[in-house]
């Protein structure tokens, strides 16, 4: 087989890139290790920056999002019984959108079906070959038979555990990593959200987050031990713990119900440099991970897709390789800023095992500064809504 761009990974990065390129007449084949149902069953991010919203529009897949999303002009932060709002709209005239990653992915798969884009599911043993030459190709097996696709470029959109990043030789690649000493226990429940905006809560018992998907679907998280047994976290224990971490007035309003999904995610910061090796380009979680505090995971994947899409379009339409040659540099400049915001927000809101009384005072002073200082709020707002591409 032959195509212009092989996209390894049918998550949001790969699908969005595929859809954008298709609209410019650039042909792609997407290789996905799992089934479509499996990919759509994963509950992940919920907040979209304007940059991603605009790309969904450019990709022609924004119709349902524009109808069903919630526009949020701000977000709330609480510490014990204190709660304050950071109003992005008032501070910087921007907002974010609540629309689940699952829905983004579903819309992109539907759009790919509609245009007849080729996606091969349940591929095994993907290997990216000769990426440092003018003639890369990708080999894999599907239904027990070996296949090969020759291409101009490979987009590695296969997430943190994929093969793309590992294709870049150790002598070229440098990984930067920080693993946080806790995880997030997430629960999805068919209950109305407790508040009209998200609440990021710092409490003596650890961090909590109240989020949502729609008027009858709530997403809540509590900081937990990453090795906790999920079965020990009964729904009752979860709701009880959540209520103890948010202001009393919020706890009283909280409507509880059976969980329809429950999972524990580790928290890590990770960046791989460079994001390009020859004709292989990494996008999204394949190249970097942020701790979820600050909602930057999916949104940084989107900014990578933006830079790569622009670069490939210039290459094919204008015979200009400047965009792809500067891809890694441009993407990383934005990534490191998002890494910093996610790391700082994680530090501000969580309880750490080795925190001293002094550390706790520093954390408290930081939250109070954010509460009362408009400049600090503006910095938070600019980063939360997303830095410009
Ligand atoms: P992925 O979504 O990981 O997609 C990669 C795809 O590649 C997958 O479908 C995978 O099956 C496929 N693949 C992997 N290996 C291969 C291979 N060898 N061959 C072919 N295909 C392969 N972000 C937030 O902002 N907020 C959140 O609340 C949040 N929660 C998260 C919870 C969890 C458990 C995880 C793992 C991530 C979460 N994130 C969250 C991060 C966010 O979901 C990711 O940043 C986003 O999914 C990145 O998209 P991606 O397409 O780059 O990678
Ligand atoms: C959600 C997840 C986040 O990490 C975040 O910062 C905000 C919202 C969510 O799943 O809704």
Coordinates of C-alpha atoms and ligand atoms in Angstrom, one line a residue:
X1 CA 0.0 0.0 0.0
X2 CA 1.0 3.6 -0.4
X3 CA -0.3 6.9 1.1
X4 CA 1.1 10.4 1.7
X5 CA 1.0 10.3 5.5
X6 CA 0.7 7.3 7.8
X7 CA -0.9 8.2 11.1
X8 CA -0.1 5.8 13.9
X9 CA -2.8 6.0 16.5
X10 CA -6.6 6.7 16.2
X11 CA -7.0 8.8 19.3
X12 CA -7.9 12.5 19.1
X13 CA -4.5 13.7 17.8
X14 CA -4.4 11.2 14.9
X15 CA -8.1 11.6 14.0
X16 CA -8.0 15.4 14.0
X17 CA -4.8 15.5 11.9
X18 CA -6.3 13.0 9.5
X19 CA -9.5 15.1 9.1
X20 CA -7.7 18.4 8.6
X21 CA -5.3 16.9 6.0
X22 CA -8.1 15.2 4.1
X23 CA -9.8 18.6 3.6
X24 CA -6.6 19.9 2.0
X25 CA -6.5 16.9 -0.3
X26 CA -3.7 15.1 1.5
X27 CA -4.2 11.4 1.8
X28 CA -3.7 9.5 5.1
X29 CA -4.1 6.0 6.5
X30 CA -4.7 5.7 10.3
X31 CA -3.5 2.6 12.1
X32 CA -5.1 1.9 15.5
X33 CA -4.2 -0.9 17.9
X34 CA -7.6 -1.2 19.5
X35 CA -11.2 -1.3 18.3
X36 CA -13.2 1.8 17.7
X37 CA -15.5 0.9 20.6
X38 CA -12.6 0.5 22.9
X39 CA -11.2 4.0 22.0
X40 CA -14.7 5.5 22.4
X41 CA -15.1 3.8 25.8
X42 CA -12.2 5.7 27.4
X43 CA -13.3 8.6 29.6
X44 CA -10.7 11.3 29.6
X45 CA -10.5 15.0 29.2
X46 CA -13.5 17.4 29.3
X47 CA -12.3 21.0 28.7
X48 CA -11.5 22.4 25.3
X49 CA -9.5 25.5 24.7
X50 CA -10.6 27.9 22.0
X51 CA -7.7 26.8 19.8
X52 CA -9.1 23.2 19.7
X53 CA -12.6 24.5 19.2
X54 CA -11.5 26.5 16.2
X55 CA -9.7 23.5 14.8
X56 CA -12.8 21.3 15.1
X57 CA -14.6 24.0 13.1
X58 CA -11.8 24.1 10.5
X59 CA -12.0 20.3 10.3
X60 CA -15.8 20.6 9.7
X61 CA -16.7 18.5 12.7
X62 CA -18.0 21.2 15.1
X63 CA -21.8 21.0 14.5
X64 CA -22.7 18.8 17.5
X65 CA -20.1 20.4 19.7
X66 CA -21.5 23.9 19.0
X67 CA -25.0 22.7 19.8
X68 CA -24.2 20.6 22.9
X69 CA -21.2 22.1 24.6
X70 CA -21.3 24.4 27.7
X71 CA -19.3 27.6 27.4
X72 CA -17.6 28.4 30.7
X73 CA -16.5 32.0 31.3
X74 CA -14.5 31.1 34.4
X75 CA -13.6 28.5 37.0
X76 CA -13.7 28.2 40.8
X77 CA -11.0 27.5 43.2
X78 CA -11.6 26.5 46.8
X79 CA -9.5 26.1 49.9
X80 CA -11.3 24.6 52.9
X81 CA -14.5 26.7 53.1
X82 CA -13.3 29.6 51.0
X83 CA -14.2 29.6 47.3
X84 CA -13.5 32.2 44.6
X85 CA -14.1 32.5 40.9
X86 CA -11.5 33.3 38.2
X87 CA -13.5 34.9 35.5
X88 CA -11.6 34.5 32.2
X89 CA -14.2 36.6 30.3
X90 CA -13.8 39.6 32.6
X91 CA -10.0 39.3 33.0
X92 CA -9.0 38.6 29.4
X93 CA -12.2 38.3 27.3
X94 CA -11.9 34.6 26.6
X95 CA -13.6 31.3 27.7
X96 CA -13.3 27.5 27.5
X97 CA -15.8 24.9 26.4
X98 CA -17.0 21.8 28.2
X99 CA -17.3 18.9 25.7
X100 CA -15.9 15.4 26.4
X101 CA -12.9 13.9 24.6
X102 CA -15.2 10.9 24.0
X103 CA -17.5 13.1 22.0
X104 CA -14.7 14.8 20.1
X105 CA -13.4 11.4 19.1
X106 CA -16.8 10.1 18.1
X107 CA -17.4 13.2 15.9
X108 CA -14.0 12.7 14.3
X109 CA -14.6 9.0 13.6
X110 CA -18.1 9.8 12.1
X111 CA -16.5 12.5 9.9
X112 CA -13.8 10.1 8.7
X113 CA -16.4 7.5 7.8
X114 CA -18.4 10.2 5.9
X115 CA -15.4 11.1 3.7
X116 CA -14.2 7.5 3.3
X117 CA -10.9 7.9 5.1
X118 CA -9.1 4.7 5.7
X119 CA -8.6 3.5 9.3
X120 CA -7.2 0.0 10.0
X121 CA -8.2 -1.2 13.5
X122 CA -6.6 -3.9 15.7
X123 CA -3.2 -3.6 14.1
X124 CA -0.4 -5.4 15.8
X125 CA 3.4 -5.1 15.8
X126 CA 3.6 -1.7 14.1
X127 CA 7.1 -0.7 13.2
X128 CA 8.2 2.6 11.6
X129 CA 11.1 2.0 9.2
X130 CA 13.6 4.2 7.5
X131 CA 12.1 7.4 9.1
X132 CA 15.5 9.0 8.6
X133 CA 15.5 8.5 4.9
X134 CA 13.4 10.0 2.0
X135 CA 11.4 6.8 1.8
X136 CA 9.9 5.8 5.1
X137 CA 7.4 2.9 5.5
X138 CA 5.4 1.3 8.2
X139 CA 4.9 -2.5 8.7
X140 CA 2.3 -4.2 10.9
X141 CA 0.0 -7.2 11.0
X142 CA -3.7 -7.3 10.9
X143 CA -5.9 -10.4 11.0
X144 CA -2.7 -12.4 11.0
X145 CA -1.4 -11.0 7.7
X146 CA 1.7 -8.9 7.3
X147 CA 1.3 -5.5 5.7
X148 CA 3.5 -2.6 4.5
X149 CA 2.6 1.0 3.7
X150 CA 5.1 3.2 1.9
X151 CA 4.6 6.9 2.6
X152 CA 6.1 10.4 2.6
X153 CA 5.7 11.0 6.3
X154 CA 4.7 9.3 9.5
X155 CA 2.7 11.1 12.2
X156 CA 3.3 9.3 15.6
X157 CA 0.0 10.0 17.4
X158 CA 0.0 6.7 19.4
X159 CA 0.0 8.0 22.9
X160 CA 2.4 7.6 25.8
X161 CA 2.7 3.8 25.4
X162 CA 3.0 3.8 21.6
X163 CA 5.9 2.8 19.3
X164 CA 6.6 6.1 17.6
X165 CA 8.6 7.8 20.3
X166 CA 10.7 4.7 20.8
X167 CA 11.6 4.7 17.1
X168 CA 13.7 7.8 17.7
X169 CA 17.2 6.5 18.7
X170 CA 18.3 7.0 22.3
X171 CA 21.3 8.9 21.0
X172 CA 19.0 11.6 19.5
X173 CA 16.2 11.6 22.0
X174 CA 16.1 13.1 25.5
X175 CA 13.2 12.4 27.9
X176 CA 12.3 14.7 30.8
X177 CA 10.1 13.2 33.5
X178 CA 8.6 14.0 36.9
X179 CA 6.3 11.4 38.5
X180 CA 3.9 12.8 41.2
X181 CA 3.5 10.7 44.3
X182 CA -0.3 10.3 43.9
X183 CA -3.1 9.6 41.4
X184 CA -6.6 10.8 40.6
X185 CA -9.6 8.7 41.2
X186 CA -12.3 9.7 38.7
X187 CA -16.0 8.9 38.8
X188 CA -18.6 9.6 36.1
X189 CA -22.2 9.7 37.4
X190 CA -25.6 10.4 35.8
X191 CA -26.3 13.2 38.3
X192 CA -26.6 17.0 37.7
X193 CA -23.3 18.9 38.2
X194 CA -23.0 20.4 41.7
X195 CA -22.1 23.9 40.4
X196 CA -22.4 25.8 37.1
X197 CA -18.6 26.1 36.9
X198 CA -15.8 23.6 37.6
X199 CA -14.4 23.6 41.2
X200 CA -10.7 22.9 41.8
X201 CA -10.5 22.2 45.5
X202 CA -7.4 22.3 47.8
X203 CA -8.2 20.7 51.2
X204 CA -6.4 19.2 54.1
X205 CA -7.5 15.7 52.9
X206 CA -6.1 16.3 49.4
X207 CA -7.2 17.7 46.1
X208 CA -10.7 17.3 44.5
X209 CA -12.3 18.4 41.3
X210 CA -16.0 18.9 40.4
X211 CA -16.5 18.8 36.6
X212 CA -19.2 17.8 34.2
X213 CA -20.1 16.6 30.8
X214 CA -23.8 17.8 30.4
X215 CA -26.8 18.7 32.6
X216 CA -27.2 15.2 33.8
X217 CA -23.6 13.9 33.7
X218 CA -21.0 14.8 36.3
X219 CA -17.3 14.0 36.4
X220 CA -15.6 14.2 39.8
X221 CA -12.1 13.4 40.9
X222 CA -10.3 13.0 44.2
X223 CA -6.5 12.8 44.8
X224 CA -5.7 9.2 45.9
X225 CA -2.8 6.9 46.3
X226 CA -1.8 5.6 42.9
X227 CA -1.7 2.1 44.2
X228 CA -5.1 2.1 45.8
X229 CA -7.3 -0.8 44.9
X230 CA -10.2 0.6 42.8
X231 CA -12.6 -2.0 44.4
X232 CA -11.9 -0.6 47.8
X233 CA -13.2 2.8 46.6
X234 CA -17.0 2.0 46.8
X235 CA -19.3 4.7 45.5
X236 CA -20.3 5.5 49.1
X237 CA -16.6 6.0 50.2
X238 CA -16.0 8.2 47.1
X239 CA -18.9 10.5 47.7
X240 CA -18.1 10.8 51.4
X241 CA -14.5 11.7 50.6
X242 CA -15.4 14.2 47.9
X243 CA -17.9 16.0 50.3
X244 CA -15.1 16.3 52.9
X245 CA -12.8 18.1 50.4
X246 CA -15.1 20.8 49.0
X247 CA -16.7 23.8 50.8
X248 CA -19.7 22.8 53.1
X249 CA -22.2 24.8 51.0
X250 CA -21.1 22.7 47.9
X251 CA -21.1 19.4 49.8
X252 CA -24.7 20.1 50.9
X253 CA -25.8 20.6 47.3
X254 CA -24.0 17.6 45.9
X255 CA -26.4 15.1 44.3
X256 CA -24.9 11.6 44.5
X257 CA -25.8 8.5 42.5
X258 CA -24.2 5.2 41.2
X259 CA -21.0 5.6 39.3
X260 CA -21.0 4.6 35.7
X261 CA -17.2 4.7 35.3
X262 CA -14.5 4.7 37.9
X263 CA -10.7 4.7 37.3
X264 CA -7.4 5.7 38.8
X265 CA -4.9 7.7 36.7
X266 CA -1.3 8.4 37.6
X267 CA 0.0 11.9 37.5
X268 CA 3.2 12.6 35.6
X269 CA 5.0 15.4 33.7
X270 CA 6.9 14.1 30.7
X271 CA 8.5 15.7 27.6
X272 CA 10.5 14.1 24.8
X273 CA 12.8 16.2 22.7
X274 CA 13.0 16.5 19.8
X275 CA 9.5 15.8 18.5
X276 CA 10.8 15.1 15.0
X277 CA 13.2 12.6 13.6
X278 CA 13.6 12.7 9.8
X279 CA 10.2 12.1 8.4
X280 CA 8.6 11.0 11.7
X281 CA 6.7 13.6 13.7
X282 CA 5.4 13.0 17.2
X283 CA 2.0 14.5 18.3
X284 CA 0.2 14.6 21.6
X285 CA 0.7 12.1 24.4
X286 CA 3.3 10.3 22.2
X287 CA 5.7 13.2 23.0
X288 CA 4.5 14.7 26.2
X289 CA 2.2 14.1 29.3
X290 CA 1.0 16.7 31.8
X291 CA -0.7 16.1 35.1
X292 CA -4.4 16.7 34.5
X293 CA -4.7 19.7 36.8
X294 CA -5.3 22.5 34.4
X295 CA -6.9 20.4 31.6
X296 CA -4.0 20.7 29.2
X297 CA -3.5 17.0 28.0
X298 CA -5.9 17.0 25.0
X299 CA -5.3 20.7 24.3
X300 CA -1.5 20.4 23.9
X301 CA -2.2 17.4 21.6
X302 CA -4.3 19.8 19.5
X303 CA -1.6 22.5 19.3
X304 CA 0.9 19.9 18.0
X305 CA -1.6 18.9 15.4
X306 CA -2.0 22.5 14.4
X307 CA 1.7 23.0 13.8
X308 CA 2.1 19.7 12.0
X309 CA -0.9 20.3 9.8
X310 CA 0.3 23.8 8.8
X311 CA 3.8 22.4 8.1
X312 CA 2.5 19.5 5.9
X313 CA 0.1 21.8 4.0
X314 CA 2.9 24.2 3.1
X315 CA 5.1 21.2 2.1
X316 CA 2.5 19.8 -0.3
X317 CA 0.9 23.0 -1.6
X318 CA 3.9 25.4 -1.7
X319 CA 6.8 23.0 -1.8
X320 CA 8.0 24.8 1.3
X321 CA 9.5 22.6 4.1
X322 CA 10.0 25.5 6.6
X323 CA 6.9 24.5 8.6
X324 CA 7.9 20.9 9.1
X325 CA 11.6 21.8 9.7
X326 CA 10.6 24.1 12.6
X327 CA 7.7 21.8 13.9
X328 CA 9.6 20.4 16.9
X329 CA 10.9 23.8 18.0
X330 CA 7.5 25.5 17.7
X331 CA 5.5 22.7 19.3
X332 CA 8.0 22.3 22.2
X333 CA 8.0 26.1 23.0
X334 CA 4.3 25.9 23.7
X335 CA 4.4 22.5 25.4
X336 CA 7.0 23.6 28.0
X337 CA 4.7 26.5 29.0
X338 CA 1.7 24.2 29.4
X339 CA 4.0 21.8 31.4
X340 CA 4.9 24.6 33.7
X341 CA 1.2 25.7 34.2
X342 CA 0.1 22.1 34.9
X343 CA 3.0 21.4 37.3
X344 CA 2.4 24.7 39.1
X345 CA -1.3 24.1 39.4
X346 CA -0.7 20.6 40.6
X347 CA 1.7 21.9 43.3
X348 CA -0.7 24.6 44.4
X349 CA -3.7 22.3 44.9
X350 CA -2.5 18.8 46.1
X351 CA -1.3 17.4 49.4
X352 CA 2.2 15.9 49.0
X353 CA 3.5 13.2 51.4
X354 CA 6.6 15.1 52.4
X355 CA 5.1 18.6 52.8
X356 CA 6.4 20.5 55.8
X357 CA 4.4 23.1 57.8
X358 CA 6.5 25.7 55.9
X359 CA 5.5 24.1 52.5
X360 CA 1.9 24.2 53.5
X361 CA 2.2 27.9 54.4
X362 CA 3.8 28.6 51.0
X363 CA 0.9 26.8 49.3
X364 CA -1.7 28.7 51.2
X365 CA 0.1 32.0 50.4
X366 CA 0.1 31.1 46.7
X367 CA -3.7 30.4 46.7
X368 CA -4.4 33.5 48.6
X369 CA -2.3 35.6 46.2
X370 CA -4.4 34.1 43.3
X371 CA -7.6 34.8 45.2
X372 CA -6.7 38.5 45.8
X373 CA -4.3 39.5 43.0
X374 CA -5.7 40.4 39.6
X375 CA -2.3 40.0 37.9
X376 CA -2.0 36.5 39.3
X377 CA -5.5 35.7 38.1
X378 CA -4.8 37.1 34.6
X379 CA -1.7 34.8 34.3
X380 CA -3.9 31.8 35.4
X381 CA -6.7 32.8 33.0
X382 CA -4.3 33.2 30.0
X383 CA -2.8 29.7 30.7
X384 CA -6.1 28.0 31.4
X385 CA -7.9 29.2 28.3
X386 CA -4.7 28.3 26.4
X387 CA -1.7 30.3 25.1
X388 CA -2.0 31.4 21.4
X389 CA -0.7 29.0 18.8
Ligands
LIG1 P1 -4.3 8.9 22.9 O1 -5.6 9.4 23.3 O2 -3.5 8.1 24.0 O3 -4.4 8.1 21.6 C1 -3.4 7.3 21.1 C2 -4.0 6.1 20.3 O4 -3.0 5.3 19.8 C3 -4.8 5.2 21.2 O5 -6.1 5.0 20.6 C4 -4.0 3.9 21.2 O6 -4.9 2.8 21.3 C5 -3.3 4.0 19.9 N1 -2.0 3.2 19.9 C6 -1.1 3.1 20.9 N2 -0.1 2.3 20.5 C7 -0.3 2.0 19.2 C8 0.4 1.3 18.3 N3 1.6 0.7 18.6 N4 -0.1 1.1 17.0 C9 -1.3 1.7 16.7 N5 -2.0 2.4 17.6 C10 -1.5 2.6 18.8 N6 -6.4 15.2 29.8 C11 -7.1 16.2 30.2 O7 -6.9 17.3 29.8 N7 -8.0 16.0 31.3 C12 -8.3 14.7 31.8 O8 -9.1 14.6 32.6 C13 -7.5 13.7 31.3 N8 -7.7 12.4 31.8 C14 -6.9 11.4 31.4 C15 -7.1 10.1 31.9 C16 -6.3 9.1 31.5 C17 -6.4 7.7 32.1 C18 -5.3 9.3 30.5 C19 -4.4 8.2 30.0 C20 -5.2 10.6 29.9 C21 -6.0 11.6 30.4 N9 -5.9 12.9 29.8 C22 -6.6 13.9 30.3 C23 -5.0 13.2 28.8 C24 -5.7 13.2 27.4 O9 -6.7 12.3 27.4 C25 -4.7 13.0 26.4 O10 -3.7 14.1 26.4 C26 -5.2 12.8 25.0 O11 -5.9 11.6 24.9 C27 -4.1 12.7 24.0 O12 -4.5 12.3 22.7 P2 -3.6 11.5 21.8 O13 -4.4 11.2 20.6 O14 -2.3 12.1 21.6 O15 -3.3 10.1 22.6
LIG2 C1 -11.7 17.5 33.6 C2 -10.4 17.0 33.8 C3 -9.4 17.8 34.1 O1 -8.1 17.3 34.3 C4 -9.6 19.2 34.3 O2 -8.5 19.9 34.7 C5 -10.8 19.7 34.1 C6 -11.9 18.8 33.8 C7 -12.8 16.6 33.2 O3 -12.5 15.4 33.1 O4 -13.9 17.1 33.1

